[in-house]
Backbone as JSON, one array per atom type, in Angstrom:
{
  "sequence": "XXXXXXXXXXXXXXXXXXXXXXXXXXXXXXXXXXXXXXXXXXXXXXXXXXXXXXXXXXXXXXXXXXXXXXXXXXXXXXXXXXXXXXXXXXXXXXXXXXXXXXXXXX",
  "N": [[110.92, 97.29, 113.07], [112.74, 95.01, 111.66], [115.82, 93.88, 110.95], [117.8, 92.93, 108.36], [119.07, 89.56, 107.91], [122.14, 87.82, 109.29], [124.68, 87.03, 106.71], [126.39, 83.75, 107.0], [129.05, 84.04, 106.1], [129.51, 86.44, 107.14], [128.73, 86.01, 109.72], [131.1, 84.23, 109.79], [133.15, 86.29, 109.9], [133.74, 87.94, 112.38], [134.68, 89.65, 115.41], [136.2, 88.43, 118.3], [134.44, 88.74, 120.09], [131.52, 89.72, 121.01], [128.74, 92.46, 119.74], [124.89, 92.16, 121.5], [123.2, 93.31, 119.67], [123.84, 95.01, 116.89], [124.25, 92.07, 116.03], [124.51, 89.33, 117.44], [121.7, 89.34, 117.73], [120.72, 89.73, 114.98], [122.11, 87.53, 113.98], [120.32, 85.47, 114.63], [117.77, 86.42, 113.91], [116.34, 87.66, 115.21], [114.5, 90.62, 116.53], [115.6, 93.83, 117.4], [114.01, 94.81, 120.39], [112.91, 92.47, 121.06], [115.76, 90.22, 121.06], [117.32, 91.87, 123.32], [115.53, 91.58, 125.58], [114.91, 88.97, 125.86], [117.66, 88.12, 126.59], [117.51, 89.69, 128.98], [115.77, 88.14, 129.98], [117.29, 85.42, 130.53], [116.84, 84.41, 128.23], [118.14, 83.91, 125.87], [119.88, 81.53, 123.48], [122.8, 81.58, 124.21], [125.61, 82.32, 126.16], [125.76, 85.55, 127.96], [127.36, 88.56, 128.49], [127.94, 90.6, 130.71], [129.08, 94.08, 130.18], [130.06, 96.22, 131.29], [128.24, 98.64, 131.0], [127.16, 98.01, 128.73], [125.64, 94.54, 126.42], [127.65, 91.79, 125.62], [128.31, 88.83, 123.39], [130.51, 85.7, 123.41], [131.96, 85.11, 120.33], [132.34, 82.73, 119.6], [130.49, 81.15, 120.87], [127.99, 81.79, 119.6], [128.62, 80.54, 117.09], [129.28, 78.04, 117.48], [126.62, 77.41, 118.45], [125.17, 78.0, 116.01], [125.95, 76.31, 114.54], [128.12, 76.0, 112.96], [130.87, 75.35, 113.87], [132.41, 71.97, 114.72], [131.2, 70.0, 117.52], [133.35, 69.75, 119.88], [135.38, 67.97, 118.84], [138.27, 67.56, 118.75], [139.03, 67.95, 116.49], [139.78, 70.55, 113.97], [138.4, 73.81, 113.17], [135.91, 73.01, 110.99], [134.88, 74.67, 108.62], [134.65, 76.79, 106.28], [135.2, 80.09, 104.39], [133.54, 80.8, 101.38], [133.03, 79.91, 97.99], [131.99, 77.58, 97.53], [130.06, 75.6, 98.84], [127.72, 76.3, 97.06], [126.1, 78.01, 97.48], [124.08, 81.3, 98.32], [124.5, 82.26, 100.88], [127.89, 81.84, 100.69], [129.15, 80.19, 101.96], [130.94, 77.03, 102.66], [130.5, 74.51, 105.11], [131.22, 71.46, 106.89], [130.86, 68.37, 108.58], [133.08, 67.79, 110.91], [134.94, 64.92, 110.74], [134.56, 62.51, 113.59], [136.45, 61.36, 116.37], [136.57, 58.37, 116.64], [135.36, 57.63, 113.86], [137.79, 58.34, 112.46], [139.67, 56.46, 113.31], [142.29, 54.18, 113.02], [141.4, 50.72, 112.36], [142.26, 48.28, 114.15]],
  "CA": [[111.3, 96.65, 111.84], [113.63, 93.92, 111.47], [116.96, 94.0, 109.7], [118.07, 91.72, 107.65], [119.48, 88.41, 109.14], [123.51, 87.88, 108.89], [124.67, 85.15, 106.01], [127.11, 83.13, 107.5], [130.39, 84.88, 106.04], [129.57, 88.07, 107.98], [129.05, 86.01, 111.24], [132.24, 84.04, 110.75], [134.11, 87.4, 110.39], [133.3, 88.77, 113.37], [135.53, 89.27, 116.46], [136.07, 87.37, 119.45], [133.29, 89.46, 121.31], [130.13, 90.54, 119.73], [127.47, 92.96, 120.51], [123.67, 91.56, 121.41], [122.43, 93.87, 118.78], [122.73, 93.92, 116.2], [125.25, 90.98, 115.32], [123.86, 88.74, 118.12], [119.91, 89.2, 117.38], [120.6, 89.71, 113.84], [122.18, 86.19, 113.43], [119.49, 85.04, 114.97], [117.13, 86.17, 113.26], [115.65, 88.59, 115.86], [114.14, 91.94, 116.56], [116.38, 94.34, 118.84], [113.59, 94.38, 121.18], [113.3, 90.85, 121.53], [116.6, 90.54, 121.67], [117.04, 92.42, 124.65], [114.14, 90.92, 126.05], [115.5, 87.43, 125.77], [118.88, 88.25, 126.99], [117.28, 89.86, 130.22], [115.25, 86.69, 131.09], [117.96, 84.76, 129.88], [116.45, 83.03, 127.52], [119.08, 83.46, 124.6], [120.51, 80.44, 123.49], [124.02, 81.57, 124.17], [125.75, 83.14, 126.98], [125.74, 86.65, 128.03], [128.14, 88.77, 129.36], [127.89, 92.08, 131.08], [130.29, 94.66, 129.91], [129.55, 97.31, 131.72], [126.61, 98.94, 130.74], [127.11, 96.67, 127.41], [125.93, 93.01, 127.14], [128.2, 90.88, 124.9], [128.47, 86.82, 123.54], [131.6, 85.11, 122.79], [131.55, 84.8, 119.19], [132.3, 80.83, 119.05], [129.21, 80.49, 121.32], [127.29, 82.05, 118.58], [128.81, 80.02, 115.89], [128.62, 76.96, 118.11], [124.95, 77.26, 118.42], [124.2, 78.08, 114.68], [126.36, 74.49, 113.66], [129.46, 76.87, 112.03], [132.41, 74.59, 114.04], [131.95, 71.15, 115.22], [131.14, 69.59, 118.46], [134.81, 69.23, 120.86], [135.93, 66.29, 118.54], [139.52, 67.25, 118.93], [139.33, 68.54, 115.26], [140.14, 71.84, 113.73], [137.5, 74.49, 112.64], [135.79, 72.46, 109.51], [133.82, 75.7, 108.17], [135.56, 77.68, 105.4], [134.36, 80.64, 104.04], [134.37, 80.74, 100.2], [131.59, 80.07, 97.23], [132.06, 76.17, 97.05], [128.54, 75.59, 98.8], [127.05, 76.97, 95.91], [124.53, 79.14, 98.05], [123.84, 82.68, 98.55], [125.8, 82.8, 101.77], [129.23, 81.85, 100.13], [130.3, 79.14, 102.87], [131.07, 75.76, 103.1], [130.8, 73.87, 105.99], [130.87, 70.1, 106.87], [131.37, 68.06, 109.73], [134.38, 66.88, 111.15], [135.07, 63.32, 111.53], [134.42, 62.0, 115.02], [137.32, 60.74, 116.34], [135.81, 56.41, 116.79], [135.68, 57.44, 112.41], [139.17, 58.41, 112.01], [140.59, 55.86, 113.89], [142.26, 52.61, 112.15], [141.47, 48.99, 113.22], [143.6, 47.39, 114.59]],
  "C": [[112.57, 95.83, 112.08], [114.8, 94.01, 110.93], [117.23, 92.7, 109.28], [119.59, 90.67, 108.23], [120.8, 88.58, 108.28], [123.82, 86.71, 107.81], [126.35, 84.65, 106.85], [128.18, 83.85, 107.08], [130.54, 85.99, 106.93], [129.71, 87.25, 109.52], [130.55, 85.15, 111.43], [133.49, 84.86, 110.75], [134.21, 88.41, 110.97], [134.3, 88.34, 114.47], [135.48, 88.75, 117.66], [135.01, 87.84, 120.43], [132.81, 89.89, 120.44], [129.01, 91.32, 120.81], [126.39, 92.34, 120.68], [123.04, 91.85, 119.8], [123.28, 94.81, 118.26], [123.56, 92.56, 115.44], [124.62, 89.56, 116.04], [122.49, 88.09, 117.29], [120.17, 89.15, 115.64], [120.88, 88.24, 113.21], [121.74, 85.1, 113.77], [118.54, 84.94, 114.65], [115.99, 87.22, 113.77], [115.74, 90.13, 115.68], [115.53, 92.47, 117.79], [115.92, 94.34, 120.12], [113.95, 92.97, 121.98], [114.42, 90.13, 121.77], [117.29, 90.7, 123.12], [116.26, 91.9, 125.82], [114.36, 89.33, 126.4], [116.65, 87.43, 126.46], [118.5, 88.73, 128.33], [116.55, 88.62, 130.76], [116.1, 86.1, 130.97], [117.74, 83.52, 129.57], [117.27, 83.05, 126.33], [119.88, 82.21, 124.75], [121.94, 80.33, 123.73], [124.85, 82.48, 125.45], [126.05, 84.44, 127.12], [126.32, 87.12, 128.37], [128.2, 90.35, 129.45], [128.95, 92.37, 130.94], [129.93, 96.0, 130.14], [128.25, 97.57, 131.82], [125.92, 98.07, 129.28], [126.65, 95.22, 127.68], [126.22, 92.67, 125.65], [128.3, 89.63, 125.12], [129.63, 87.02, 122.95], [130.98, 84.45, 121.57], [131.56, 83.54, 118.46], [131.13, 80.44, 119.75], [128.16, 80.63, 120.41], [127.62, 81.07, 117.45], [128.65, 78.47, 116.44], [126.89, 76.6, 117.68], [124.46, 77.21, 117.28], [125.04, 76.63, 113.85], [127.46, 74.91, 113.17], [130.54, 75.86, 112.69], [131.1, 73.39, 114.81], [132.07, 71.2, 116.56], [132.4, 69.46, 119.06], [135.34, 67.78, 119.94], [137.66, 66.15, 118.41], [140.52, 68.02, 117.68], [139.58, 69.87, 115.02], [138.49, 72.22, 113.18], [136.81, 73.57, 111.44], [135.07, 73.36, 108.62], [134.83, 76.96, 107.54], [134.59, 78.98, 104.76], [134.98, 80.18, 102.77], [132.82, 80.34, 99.15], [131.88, 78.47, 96.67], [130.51, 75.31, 97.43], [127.42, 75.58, 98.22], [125.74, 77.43, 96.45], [124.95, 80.21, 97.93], [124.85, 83.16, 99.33], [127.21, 82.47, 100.93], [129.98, 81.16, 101.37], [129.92, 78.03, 102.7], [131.25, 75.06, 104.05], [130.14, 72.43, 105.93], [131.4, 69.69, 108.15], [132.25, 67.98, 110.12], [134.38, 65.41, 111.39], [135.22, 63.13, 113.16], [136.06, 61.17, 115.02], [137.34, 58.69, 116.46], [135.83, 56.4, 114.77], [137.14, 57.8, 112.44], [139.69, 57.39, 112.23], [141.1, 54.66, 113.06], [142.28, 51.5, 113.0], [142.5, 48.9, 113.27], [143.4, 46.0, 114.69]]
}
């Protein structure tokens, strides 16, 4: 059985290291199996990291991957938590300006 997937507030208050399962697979959308299973072929979309007998992701690779902070544009975080979204999850996020938009003619 499945648990129920993370809403975005829960994954962006999570700490700088996360377990596979169930914070990982869960905000993913996956089974623990599969999971597991994915992370040994390494087919998860995010990198893995043996911790002993543990395997943990860095928790900006996770938020990376699901769109939560922008691309390297130089910018700060643009992803707030909070109920301005007006969804279920209770976040707001938006892009950041590219830095070629910020810039002023000259």
């Amino acid at each position: 059985m499945t648990a129920p997937a993370l809403k975005i507030a829960e994954i962006l208050d999570q700490p700088a290291v996360v377990p596979l399962w169930p914070t990982v697979g869960r905000a993913l959308g996956l089974a623990e199996s599969t999971t597991y299973q994915l992370a040994a072929q390494g087919r998860l979309p995010i990198e893995v990291i043996p911790l002993g007998r543990r395997r943990v992701a860095r928790t900006i690779d996770l938020h990376r991957f699901l769109g939560l902070v922008p691309k390297e544009t130089g910018a700060g975080p643009a992803c707030e938590a909070g109920s301005a979204a007006g969804n279920d999850e209770g976040a707001a996020c938006e892009a950041a300006p590219s830095v070629e938009q910020s810039a002023l003619p000259s």
